[in-house]
Coordinates of C-alpha atoms in Angstrom, one line a residue:
Chain X
M275 CA 85.3 64.5 144.0
N276 CA 83.5 64.9 147.3
K277 CA 80.8 62.6 148.4
G278 CA 77.8 65.0 148.7
Q279 CA 78.4 66.4 145.3
T280 CA 78.4 63.0 143.5
M281 CA 75.5 61.8 145.5
H282 CA 73.6 65.0 144.6
R283 CA 74.4 64.6 140.9
V284 CA 73.3 61.0 140.8
A285 CA 70.1 61.9 142.6
V286 CA 69.5 64.7 140.1
A287 CA 70.2 62.4 137.2
L288 CA 67.8 59.7 138.5
T289 CA 65.1 62.3 139.1
L290 CA 65.6 63.6 135.5
I291 CA 65.4 60.1 134.1
A292 CA 62.3 59.4 136.1
V293 CA 60.6 62.7 135.1
A294 CA 61.5 62.1 131.4
L295 CA 60.1 58.6 131.6
I296 CA 56.8 59.8 133.2
A297 CA 56.6 62.5 130.6
A298 CA 57.2 60.0 127.9
L299 CA 54.8 57.4 129.1
P300 CA 52.1 58.3 126.6
A301 CA 54.6 58.2 123.8
L302 CA 55.8 54.8 125.1
S303 CA 52.9 53.2 123.2
D304 CA 54.8 54.1 120.1
N305 CA 56.9 51.2 119.1
Y306 CA 59.5 53.3 117.3
L307 CA 60.2 55.3 120.4
L308 CA 60.3 52.1 122.5
R309 CA 62.8 50.6 120.2
L310 CA 64.9 53.8 120.4
G311 CA 64.6 53.7 124.2
T312 CA 65.7 50.1 124.4
M313 CA 68.6 50.9 122.1
G314 CA 69.6 53.9 124.3
A315 CA 69.4 51.8 127.5
M316 CA 71.6 49.2 125.8
Y317 CA 74.2 51.8 124.7
A318 CA 74.2 53.1 128.3
I319 CA 74.9 49.6 129.7
L320 CA 77.8 49.2 127.3
A321 CA 79.3 52.6 127.9
L322 CA 78.9 52.4 131.7
S323 CA 80.4 48.9 131.8
W324 CA 83.3 49.9 129.8
N325 CA 83.8 52.9 132.1
I326 CA 84.8 50.5 135.0
I327 CA 87.8 49.1 133.3
G328 CA 88.5 51.9 130.7
G329 CA 87.5 55.0 132.6
F330 CA 88.4 54.2 136.2
A331 CA 91.3 51.9 135.7
G332 CA 92.5 53.5 132.5
Y333 CA 92.9 50.1 130.7
P334 CA 92.1 50.6 127.0
S335 CA 89.8 47.6 126.7
F336 CA 88.3 46.7 123.3
S337 CA 86.6 43.5 124.5
T338 CA 83.0 44.8 124.9
A339 CA 82.1 43.1 121.6
A340 CA 83.5 39.8 123.0
F341 CA 81.3 40.0 126.2
F342 CA 78.3 41.1 124.2
G343 CA 78.5 38.4 121.6
L344 CA 79.3 35.8 124.2
G345 CA 76.3 36.9 126.2
A346 CA 74.0 36.9 123.2
Y347 CA 75.0 33.4 122.1
S348 CA 74.9 32.0 125.7
G349 CA 71.4 33.5 126.2
A350 CA 70.2 32.3 122.8
I351 CA 71.5 28.7 123.3
L352 CA 70.2 28.5 126.8
Q353 CA 66.8 29.8 125.8
G354 CA 66.8 27.3 122.9
A355 CA 67.5 24.5 125.5
G356 CA 64.4 25.5 127.3
L357 CA 65.6 27.9 130.1
P358 CA 63.1 30.6 130.9
M359 CA 64.1 34.0 129.3
P360 CA 65.0 36.0 132.5
L361 CA 67.1 33.1 133.8
A362 CA 68.9 32.9 130.5
W363 CA 69.8 36.6 130.8
V364 CA 71.2 36.1 134.2
A365 CA 73.1 33.0 133.2
A366 CA 74.6 34.9 130.2
G367 CA 75.7 37.7 132.4
L368 CA 77.4 35.2 134.7
I369 CA 79.0 33.4 131.8
A370 CA 80.4 36.6 130.5
M371 CA 81.7 37.5 133.9
A372 CA 83.4 34.1 134.3
F373 CA 85.0 34.5 130.9
A374 CA 86.2 38.0 131.7
T375 CA 87.7 36.8 134.9
L376 CA 89.7 34.1 133.1
L377 CA 90.6 36.4 130.3
G378 CA 91.6 39.1 132.7
L379 CA 94.0 36.8 134.6
A380 CA 95.6 36.0 131.2
I381 CA 95.9 39.5 129.6
L382 CA 95.6 42.1 132.3
H383 CA 99.4 42.0 133.0
L384 CA 99.8 43.5 129.5
K385 CA 100.1 47.3 129.3
G386 CA 99.0 49.9 126.9
H387 CA 98.8 48.9 123.3
Y388 CA 99.5 45.2 124.0
F389 CA 96.5 45.0 126.2
A390 CA 94.4 46.9 123.7
I391 CA 95.3 44.6 120.9
A392 CA 94.8 41.4 122.9
S393 CA 91.4 42.6 124.1
L394 CA 90.5 43.5 120.5
V395 CA 91.5 40.2 119.0
V396 CA 89.5 38.2 121.5
A397 CA 86.2 39.2 119.9
E398 CA 87.7 38.1 116.5
V399 CA 88.6 34.7 117.8
L400 CA 85.2 34.2 119.4
L401 CA 83.6 35.3 116.1
E402 CA 85.6 32.7 114.2
I403 CA 84.8 30.0 116.7
T404 CA 81.1 30.8 116.7
T405 CA 81.1 30.8 112.9
S406 CA 82.8 27.4 112.8
W407 CA 81.0 25.6 115.6
T408 CA 77.9 25.0 113.5
S409 CA 76.4 22.2 115.7
L410 CA 76.1 24.5 118.7
T411 CA 75.7 28.0 117.3
G412 CA 74.2 27.5 113.8
G413 CA 77.5 28.8 112.4
G414 CA 77.3 31.5 109.7
M415 CA 73.6 30.9 109.2
G416 CA 72.9 32.4 112.6
L417 CA 70.5 31.3 115.3
N418 CA 66.8 31.8 115.8
L419 CA 65.3 32.2 119.3
P420 CA 62.2 30.7 120.6
I421 CA 59.1 32.8 120.0
I422 CA 57.4 34.5 123.0
R423 CA 53.7 34.1 123.2
I424 CA 52.7 37.6 124.0
S425 CA 51.6 40.5 121.8
I426 CA 54.1 42.6 119.9
D427 CA 53.4 45.7 122.0
A428 CA 53.8 43.8 125.2
Q429 CA 57.1 42.4 124.0
A430 CA 58.4 45.9 123.1
R431 CA 57.5 47.2 126.5
L432 CA 58.9 44.1 128.3
F433 CA 62.3 44.5 126.5
F434 CA 62.4 48.2 127.1
W435 CA 61.8 48.0 130.8
S436 CA 64.2 45.1 131.2
M437 CA 66.9 46.9 129.3
L438 CA 66.3 50.0 131.3
A439 CA 66.5 48.0 134.6
I440 CA 69.9 46.7 133.6
A441 CA 71.0 50.2 132.6
V442 CA 70.0 51.5 136.1
M443 CA 72.0 48.6 137.6
A444 CA 75.0 49.7 135.5
L445 CA 74.6 53.3 136.7
G446 CA 74.4 52.0 140.3
M447 CA 77.4 49.8 139.8
N448 CA 79.4 52.8 138.6
Y449 CA 78.3 54.9 141.5
W450 CA 79.1 52.1 143.9
V451 CA 82.6 51.5 142.4
S452 CA 83.3 55.2 142.5
R453 CA 82.4 55.4 146.2
H454 CA 84.1 52.1 147.1
R455 CA 87.7 51.3 147.8
L456 CA 87.7 49.4 144.5
G457 CA 87.2 52.6 142.6
F458 CA 89.8 54.4 144.6
G459 CA 92.3 51.6 143.9
L460 CA 91.5 51.6 140.2
M461 CA 92.1 55.3 140.0
C462 CA 95.5 54.8 141.6
I463 CA 96.2 52.1 139.1
R464 CA 95.3 54.5 136.3
Q465 CA 97.7 57.1 137.6
N466 CA 100.6 54.9 138.4
E467 CA 100.3 51.2 138.7
D468 CA 103.7 50.6 140.2
A469 CA 103.1 53.1 142.9
A470 CA 99.7 51.7 143.5
S471 CA 101.1 48.3 143.9
M472 CA 103.8 49.6 146.3
V473 CA 101.3 51.2 148.6
G474 CA 99.7 47.9 149.1
I475 CA 96.9 47.7 146.4
N476 CA 96.5 44.2 145.1
T477 CA 96.6 45.4 141.5
T478 CA 95.8 42.0 139.9
L479 CA 92.8 41.5 142.1
Y480 CA 91.5 45.0 141.5
K481 CA 92.0 44.9 137.8
V482 CA 90.5 41.5 137.3
T483 CA 87.5 42.5 139.5
A484 CA 87.0 45.6 137.3
F485 CA 87.3 43.6 134.1
A486 CA 84.7 41.1 135.4
L487 CA 82.4 43.9 136.5
S488 CA 82.7 45.4 133.1
A489 CA 81.6 42.2 131.5
V490 CA 78.6 41.0 133.6
L491 CA 76.0 43.5 132.5
V492 CA 77.2 43.6 129.0
G493 CA 76.7 39.8 128.8
A494 CA 73.2 40.1 130.2
A495 CA 72.5 43.0 127.7
G496 CA 73.8 40.8 124.9
A497 CA 71.3 38.0 125.9
L498 CA 68.5 40.5 126.2
Y499 CA 69.4 41.9 122.8
A500 CA 69.2 38.4 121.3
S501 CA 65.8 37.8 122.8
W502 CA 64.7 41.2 121.6
V503 CA 65.7 40.7 117.9
F504 CA 64.9 37.0 117.7
Y505 CA 67.8 36.2 115.4
I506 CA 71.5 36.6 115.8
E507 CA 74.5 35.9 113.6
P508 CA 78.2 36.1 114.5
P509 CA 79.2 39.3 112.6
D510 CA 76.2 41.1 114.1
V511 CA 77.0 40.5 117.8
F512 CA 80.8 40.3 117.6
A513 CA 81.2 43.5 115.5
T514 CA 84.4 45.5 116.3
L515 CA 82.2 48.6 116.3
T516 CA 80.4 47.3 119.4
S517 CA 83.8 47.6 121.1
V518 CA 84.5 51.0 119.8
K519 CA 81.1 52.8 120.2
P520 CA 81.0 52.5 124.0
I521 CA 84.4 54.1 124.2
V522 CA 83.3 57.0 122.0
M523 CA 80.1 57.4 124.2
A524 CA 82.1 57.3 127.4
M525 CA 84.6 59.9 126.0
L526 CA 81.7 62.0 124.7
G527 CA 80.2 62.2 128.1
G528 CA 83.4 62.1 130.2
A529 CA 85.3 58.8 130.8
G530 CA 86.0 58.0 134.5
T531 CA 82.9 59.9 135.7
V532 CA 79.7 58.2 136.9
L533 CA 77.2 60.0 134.8
G534 CA 79.3 60.8 131.8
P535 CA 79.0 57.5 129.9
A536 CA 75.2 57.5 130.3
I537 CA 74.9 61.0 129.0
G538 CA 77.3 60.1 126.2
A539 CA 75.2 57.1 125.3
V540 CA 72.0 59.1 125.0
L541 CA 73.7 61.8 122.9
F542 CA 75.4 59.2 120.7
L543 CA 72.1 57.5 120.0
A544 CA 70.5 60.8 119.2
M545 CA 73.2 61.6 116.7
E546 CA 73.1 58.1 115.2
E547 CA 69.4 58.4 114.7
L548 CA 69.2 62.0 113.5
V549 CA 72.3 62.4 111.4
W550 CA 73.3 59.0 110.2
R551 CA 69.9 57.7 109.3
N552 CA 69.8 60.3 106.6
L553 CA 73.4 59.7 105.4
L554 CA 73.5 55.9 105.2
Q555 CA 76.3 55.9 102.6
I556 CA 78.7 57.8 104.7
H557 CA 77.6 56.9 108.2
A558 CA 80.9 55.3 109.1
A559 CA 82.6 58.5 108.0
A560 CA 80.2 60.6 110.1
L561 CA 81.2 58.4 113.1
G562 CA 84.9 58.9 112.3
L563 CA 84.4 62.6 112.0
L564 CA 82.7 62.7 115.4
I565 CA 85.6 60.8 116.9
V566 CA 88.2 63.1 115.5
A567 CA 86.2 66.2 116.6
L568 CA 85.8 64.7 120.0
I569 CA 89.5 64.2 120.5
F570 CA 90.5 67.7 119.4
F571 CA 87.7 69.8 120.7
L572 CA 86.3 67.9 123.7
P573 CA 89.1 65.8 125.2
G574 CA 87.5 65.7 128.7
G575 CA 84.0 65.0 127.4
L576 CA 80.9 67.1 128.1
L577 CA 81.2 66.7 131.9
G578 CA 84.8 67.8 131.6
L579 CA 83.4 71.0 129.9
V580 CA 81.1 71.6 132.8
T581 CA 83.6 70.9 135.5
G582 CA 86.7 72.1 133.6
K583 CA 86.8 75.5 135.3
R584 CA 86.9 73.8 138.7
K585 CA 89.5 71.3 137.7
R586 CA 92.4 73.0 139.3
R587 CA 90.7 73.2 142.6
V588 CA 89.7 69.6 142.4
V589 CA 93.2 68.6 141.7
A590 CA 94.4 70.6 144.6
K591 CA 91.8 68.9 146.8
K592 CA 92.6 65.5 145.5
G593 CA 95.8 65.5 147.6
E594 CA 93.7 65.9 150.8
T595 CA 91.1 63.3 149.8
T596 CA 93.9 60.9 148.9
S597 CA 95.6 61.1 152.2
N598 CA 92.3 60.9 154.1
S599 CA 91.2 57.8 152.3
A600 CA 94.5 56.3 152.7
V601 CA 94.2 56.8 156.5
K602 CA 90.7 55.4 156.3
G603 CA 91.9 52.4 154.3
G604 CA 94.7 51.8 156.8
A605 CA 92.3 52.0 159.7
A606 CA 89.9 49.6 158.1
Chain V
M1433 CA 107.4 17.1 98.6
L1434 CA 104.0 18.4 99.7
Y1435 CA 105.5 19.8 102.8
A1436 CA 108.3 21.5 100.9
Q1437 CA 105.7 23.1 98.6
I1438 CA 103.7 24.3 101.5
L1439 CA 106.8 25.7 103.2
V1440 CA 107.7 27.6 100.0
N1441 CA 104.1 28.9 99.7
G1442 CA 104.3 30.0 103.3
L1443 CA 107.7 31.8 102.8
I1444 CA 106.4 33.6 99.7
L1445 CA 103.3 34.8 101.5
G1446 CA 105.5 35.6 104.6
G1447 CA 107.7 38.0 102.7
L1448 CA 104.7 40.0 101.7
Y1449 CA 103.4 39.9 105.2
A1450 CA 106.7 41.2 106.5
C1451 CA 106.4 44.2 104.1
I1452 CA 102.9 44.9 105.2
A1453 CA 103.9 44.9 108.9
V1454 CA 107.3 46.6 108.8
G1455 CA 105.8 50.1 108.5
F1456 CA 103.3 49.4 111.2
S1457 CA 106.0 48.2 113.5
L1458 CA 108.1 51.3 112.8
V1459 CA 105.3 53.6 113.7
W1460 CA 104.4 51.7 116.8
G1461 CA 108.0 51.5 117.9
V1462 CA 109.0 55.1 117.3
L1463 CA 105.8 57.0 118.0
N1464 CA 104.1 54.5 120.3
V1465 CA 101.0 54.9 118.1
I1466 CA 99.0 52.0 116.9
N1467 CA 98.1 53.0 113.4
I1468 CA 94.6 51.6 112.7
L1469 CA 94.8 53.3 109.3
H1470 CA 97.6 51.0 108.2
G1471 CA 95.3 48.5 106.5
S1472 CA 93.6 51.2 104.5
F1473 CA 97.0 52.5 103.5
V1474 CA 97.8 49.1 102.0
V1475 CA 94.5 49.1 100.2
L1476 CA 95.2 52.6 98.8
G1477 CA 98.5 51.4 97.5
S1478 CA 96.8 48.6 95.7
Y1479 CA 94.3 51.0 94.1
V1480 CA 97.2 53.3 92.9
A1481 CA 98.8 50.2 91.3
Y1482 CA 95.5 49.2 89.8
F1483 CA 94.7 52.6 88.2
A1484 CA 98.3 53.1 87.2
Y1485 CA 98.2 49.8 85.3
V1486 CA 94.8 50.2 83.8
H1487 CA 95.1 53.8 82.7
L1488 CA 98.8 54.4 82.3
G1489 CA 100.0 50.9 81.6
I1490 CA 102.6 51.0 84.5
H1491 CA 103.5 47.6 85.8
P1492 CA 102.5 47.2 89.5
F1493 CA 106.1 46.4 90.3
L1494 CA 107.1 49.8 89.0
S1495 CA 104.2 51.7 90.5
I1496 CA 105.5 51.1 94.0
V1497 CA 107.4 54.4 93.4
L1498 CA 104.2 56.2 92.7
S1499 CA 102.1 54.6 95.5
G1500 CA 105.0 55.0 97.9
A1501 CA 105.4 58.7 97.2
L1502 CA 101.6 59.4 97.4
L1503 CA 101.2 57.5 100.6
F1504 CA 104.2 59.1 102.1
A1505 CA 102.7 62.5 101.5
L1506 CA 99.3 61.4 103.0
G1507 CA 101.0 59.9 106.0
Y1508 CA 103.2 62.9 106.6
V1509 CA 100.2 65.2 106.4
I1510 CA 98.1 63.1 108.8
Q1511 CA 100.8 62.9 111.4
A1512 CA 101.9 66.6 111.1
G1513 CA 98.4 67.9 111.0
L1514 CA 96.5 65.7 113.4
I1515 CA 98.3 63.0 115.4
N1516 CA 101.2 65.2 116.4
R1517 CA 98.8 67.3 118.4
V1518 CA 97.8 64.5 120.7
I1519 CA 101.0 62.5 120.6
A1520 CA 101.6 62.9 124.3
A1521 CA 98.1 61.8 125.3
P1522 CA 97.3 58.4 126.8
V1523 CA 97.4 55.4 124.5
L1524 CA 93.6 55.3 124.3
T1525 CA 93.4 58.7 122.7
T1526 CA 95.8 58.1 119.8
L1527 CA 94.2 54.6 119.3
V1528 CA 90.7 56.0 119.1
L1529 CA 91.9 58.9 116.9
T1530 CA 93.4 56.6 114.3
F1531 CA 90.3 54.4 114.5
G1532 CA 88.2 57.5 113.7
L1533 CA 90.5 58.4 110.8
E1534 CA 90.3 54.8 109.6
L1535 CA 86.5 55.0 109.5
L1536 CA 86.7 58.2 107.5
L1537 CA 89.3 57.0 105.1
N1538 CA 87.8 53.6 104.5
N1539 CA 84.4 55.1 104.0
A1540 CA 85.9 57.5 101.5
V1541 CA 87.6 54.7 99.6
L1542 CA 84.4 52.7 99.6
V1543 CA 82.4 55.6 98.2
A1544 CA 85.1 56.4 95.6
F1545 CA 85.9 52.9 94.4
S1546 CA 82.9 50.8 95.6
A1547 CA 83.2 47.5 97.4
D1548 CA 83.6 45.5 94.2
Y1549 CA 86.7 43.3 94.0
R1550 CA 89.1 44.3 91.3
A1551 CA 92.1 42.5 90.0
V1552 CA 95.1 43.5 88.0
Q1553 CA 95.1 41.3 84.9
L1554 CA 98.7 41.5 83.6
A1555 CA 99.0 41.5 79.9
N1556 CA 102.1 39.2 80.1
P1557 CA 101.6 36.9 83.0
M1558 CA 104.9 35.4 84.2
G1559 CA 103.4 31.9 84.7
S1560 CA 105.2 29.5 87.1
Q1561 CA 108.4 27.7 87.2
I1562 CA 108.9 24.2 88.5
I1563 CA 112.2 23.7 90.2
G1564 CA 113.0 20.4 91.8
G1565 CA 109.3 19.4 91.8
I1566 CA 108.2 22.6 93.6
V1567 CA 106.0 25.0 91.8
F1568 CA 107.1 28.7 92.0
P1569 CA 104.3 31.1 90.9
M1570 CA 106.6 33.7 89.4
E1571 CA 104.5 36.9 90.1
R1572 CA 104.3 36.0 93.7
V1573 CA 107.9 35.2 93.9
M1574 CA 108.9 38.5 92.3
A1575 CA 106.5 40.4 94.6
T1576 CA 108.0 38.7 97.6
L1577 CA 111.6 39.4 96.5
L1578 CA 110.7 43.0 95.9
A1579 CA 109.0 43.2 99.3
L1580 CA 112.1 41.8 101.0
A1581 CA 114.3 44.2 99.0
L1582 CA 112.2 47.2 100.1
T1583 CA 112.4 46.0 103.7
G1584 CA 116.2 45.8 103.3
L1585 CA 116.3 49.3 101.9
L1586 CA 114.4 50.6 104.9
Y1587 CA 116.9 48.9 107.1
L1588 CA 119.8 50.6 105.2
M1589 CA 117.9 53.9 105.4
L1590 CA 117.6 53.6 109.2
A1591 CA 121.2 52.4 109.6
K1592 CA 123.0 54.8 107.3
S1593 CA 121.1 57.9 106.4
K1594 CA 121.0 61.0 108.5
I1595 CA 117.2 61.0 108.7
G1596 CA 117.3 57.3 109.6
R1597 CA 119.7 57.9 112.4
S1598 CA 117.4 60.7 113.7
I1599 CA 114.5 58.3 113.7
V1600 CA 116.5 55.7 115.7
A1601 CA 117.6 58.5 118.1
V1602 CA 114.0 59.6 118.6
R1603 CA 113.0 56.0 119.2
M1604 CA 115.6 55.6 121.9
D1605 CA 115.0 58.8 123.7
P1606 CA 113.0 61.7 122.3
E1607 CA 114.2 64.2 124.8
A1608 CA 117.8 63.5 124.3
A1609 CA 117.3 63.6 120.6
A1610 CA 115.6 67.0 120.9
L1611 CA 118.6 68.2 122.9
M1612 CA 120.9 67.1 120.1
G1613 CA 119.0 69.3 117.6
V1614 CA 116.6 66.7 116.2
K1615 CA 113.2 68.2 115.4
V1616 CA 111.2 65.5 117.0
K1617 CA 107.8 66.4 115.7
R1618 CA 109.2 66.5 112.2
I1619 CA 110.8 63.1 112.6
Y1620 CA 107.5 61.8 113.9
A1621 CA 105.8 63.0 110.7
V1622 CA 108.6 61.5 108.5
T1623 CA 108.4 58.2 110.4
F1624 CA 104.6 58.0 109.9
G1625 CA 105.1 58.9 106.3
V1626 CA 107.7 56.2 105.9
G1627 CA 105.3 53.7 107.6
A1628 CA 102.6 54.7 105.1
L1629 CA 105.1 54.5 102.2
M1630 CA 105.9 50.9 103.1
A1631 CA 102.2 50.1 103.3
G1632 CA 101.5 51.7 99.9
A1633 CA 104.4 49.9 98.3
A1634 CA 103.2 46.6 99.9
G1635 CA 99.8 47.4 98.5
S1636 CA 101.2 47.8 95.0
L1637 CA 103.0 44.5 95.2
L1638 CA 99.9 42.7 96.6
S1639 CA 97.8 43.9 93.7
V1640 CA 99.2 41.2 91.5
V1641 CA 98.5 38.5 94.2
F1642 CA 95.3 39.4 95.9
P1643 CA 92.0 40.9 94.6
I1644 CA 91.6 44.6 95.6
S1645 CA 88.8 45.9 97.8
P1646 CA 88.3 48.4 100.6
L1647 CA 87.0 45.5 102.7
N1648 CA 90.5 44.0 102.8
S1649 CA 91.9 46.7 105.1
T1650 CA 90.8 44.9 108.3
E1651 CA 92.6 41.7 107.3
F1652 CA 95.8 43.6 106.5
L1653 CA 95.7 45.4 109.8
G1654 CA 95.2 42.0 111.5
I1655 CA 98.2 40.7 109.7
A1656 CA 100.3 43.7 110.9
F1657 CA 99.2 43.1 114.5
V1658 CA 100.1 39.5 114.5
V1659 CA 103.4 39.9 112.7
C1660 CA 104.4 42.6 115.2
V1661 CA 103.5 40.5 118.2
L1662 CA 105.1 37.4 116.7
G1663 CA 108.4 39.0 115.8
G1664 CA 108.6 41.5 118.6
L1665 CA 108.1 45.2 118.3
G1666 CA 110.4 47.7 116.9
S1667 CA 112.9 45.9 114.8
I1668 CA 113.1 45.3 111.1
A1669 CA 114.5 41.8 111.7
G1670 CA 111.6 41.1 114.1
A1671 CA 109.0 42.1 111.4
M1672 CA 110.9 40.0 108.9
V1673 CA 110.9 36.9 111.2
G1674 CA 107.4 37.5 112.3
G1675 CA 106.1 37.8 108.7
L1676 CA 107.8 34.7 107.5
A1677 CA 106.7 32.8 110.6
L1678 CA 103.1 33.9 110.1
G1679 CA 103.2 32.9 106.4
V1680 CA 104.5 29.4 107.2
I1681 CA 102.1 28.9 110.1
E1682 CA 99.2 30.0 108.0
S1683 CA 100.1 27.7 105.1
F1684 CA 100.5 24.6 107.4
G1685 CA 97.4 25.6 109.4
A1686 CA 95.4 25.8 106.2
L1687 CA 96.5 22.3 105.4
L1688 CA 95.6 20.9 108.8
I1689 CA 92.3 22.5 109.6
G1690 CA 91.2 24.2 106.4
P1691 CA 92.1 27.4 104.6
Q1692 CA 89.2 29.5 105.9
H1693 CA 90.7 29.4 109.4
G1694 CA 94.0 31.0 108.6
L1695 CA 93.4 34.3 110.4
T1696 CA 91.8 32.5 113.4
I1697 CA 95.0 30.5 113.9
A1698 CA 97.0 33.7 113.6
F1699 CA 94.9 35.5 116.1
S1700 CA 94.8 32.6 118.6
L1701 CA 98.6 32.5 118.3
L1702 CA 98.7 36.2 118.9
I1703 CA 96.8 36.0 122.2
L1704 CA 98.8 33.0 123.3
L1705 CA 102.1 34.8 122.6
L1706 CA 100.9 37.9 124.3
I1707 CA 100.2 35.9 127.4
V1708 CA 103.4 33.9 127.3
R1709 CA 106.0 36.1 125.7
P1710 CA 104.9 39.7 125.1
T1711 CA 108.3 40.6 123.6
G1712 CA 107.9 38.3 120.7
I1713 CA 110.1 35.5 119.3
M1714 CA 113.0 37.9 118.8
G1715 CA 112.8 39.6 122.1
R1716 CA 113.0 43.3 122.6
R1717 CA 115.4 45.2 120.4
G1718 CA 115.7 48.6 118.8
Y1719 CA 116.5 49.8 115.3
E1720 CA 120.2 49.7 115.8

């Protein structure tokens, strides 16, 4: 993908978001819409973060729930210990990142299904540990967060803008990775890891970096979520669905693209609200149906639908860009 | 004596675990598909046994034929109609697809049968036998023996029958098998069906041991994961060893740090093993 085009698209997207926000400002006094907006921003953070490891590097990671839950509990515990709220969010992000680094060193040498299962099971183990460690986490009874002394409306706005700020950071991170050598290396790893390693890409470093990046904002979002809802319990923040939904969103919009996951997140939220709210009994089935339809009718995501016609040309061009960048890389 | 009793309990449990996991392992090994539906297949097998017993009076040990046949048909249709279309796609695609199907199926089961726990109350319970100071709960023992027998039958099927040899051939090299005249897509469907059959049969056997509920499917799936990783992927012997090992580990773990942590121990063990020895205790082998 060439530079101008991507830049242009990101600029367009940011403008659209800005316009939409300004247009929505009067509505932002409505707490329901604010809640929805906060949720959408959170989904975008999760999907965009997953995109770094799952989309760019092609590693089927199911550990979003682990990072999210870890962040939520770290933030909650730190806030309970008296740390100011924003600092607790930052700390939670860093804790999730450190955890992902260690975890990545341990399991990123696994391929395919083995990696998927290992990353999936991590959240389960954390869930069990959190449930059992009652003295620190409150165990199965859950954990209450300190009360913030500002009005309900002010809180709703505070959490919305904070979540949105992190979402913009996540979008920026995706854009940066896609432009940076890191993203190029990750795409090489996705296509052929052995070959990538042979041409001199430090695959372990790249993969672990990608995994850590995919955790940091999720951890912060988890902590923000905890502050937002005031009460967390293990099955809520470590739910397997938290790992699966971001994947569906990214696939819906187009995995491995910069904007796709964000678009997917917004669409996903809209569907969740509009369709599933009315069909509570079968809302899991509705999600299942969406997944199945997605895989059969929209394998490249929505962005793939838009760019699909040009795909052949892009592939042909890719050879050029590849050699160019390789030269650049060699020169640098 | 306590330890001997725990060992026996673990082995009895382990035989059932092996039967749960062997179909999952077969599908993973031959199709390179992680079948997230597997847990729900086991649950469906249990429901077949339950309704066959309550309405028709068929003993759960006999209804394995019924549940096996029904689940085979279901599995065959799912593979032939859906998964076969994306079988060549990256791992993530098939994984997410079976996850989506699992959400659908589990939700359907939940709506149809509700989340209430049910249990098969046998009219003539077999009671337990005490041999050498060790208690043998006879229903569990029988279920385990049948589970092991079924696993043995699967082994024989793969080793001797024409269709079994085709499955092994496809596992080794799908292209070469296709050149030898094996219809690979059909074998995929049959393999998936057999995996579902084993899950359904395991479900019938489990119905006399555990309460039945759609909520159990995650646990069965987790067990299948752990057993496959423990024993190594793609061999009947591996699933057998992995199942028995998991049963024994869980029993002793329950004694040491409490029964509620059984699955935690299993999962921690799984991560540890994946890090240290991804090929499992038995190492990498095929279905020879």
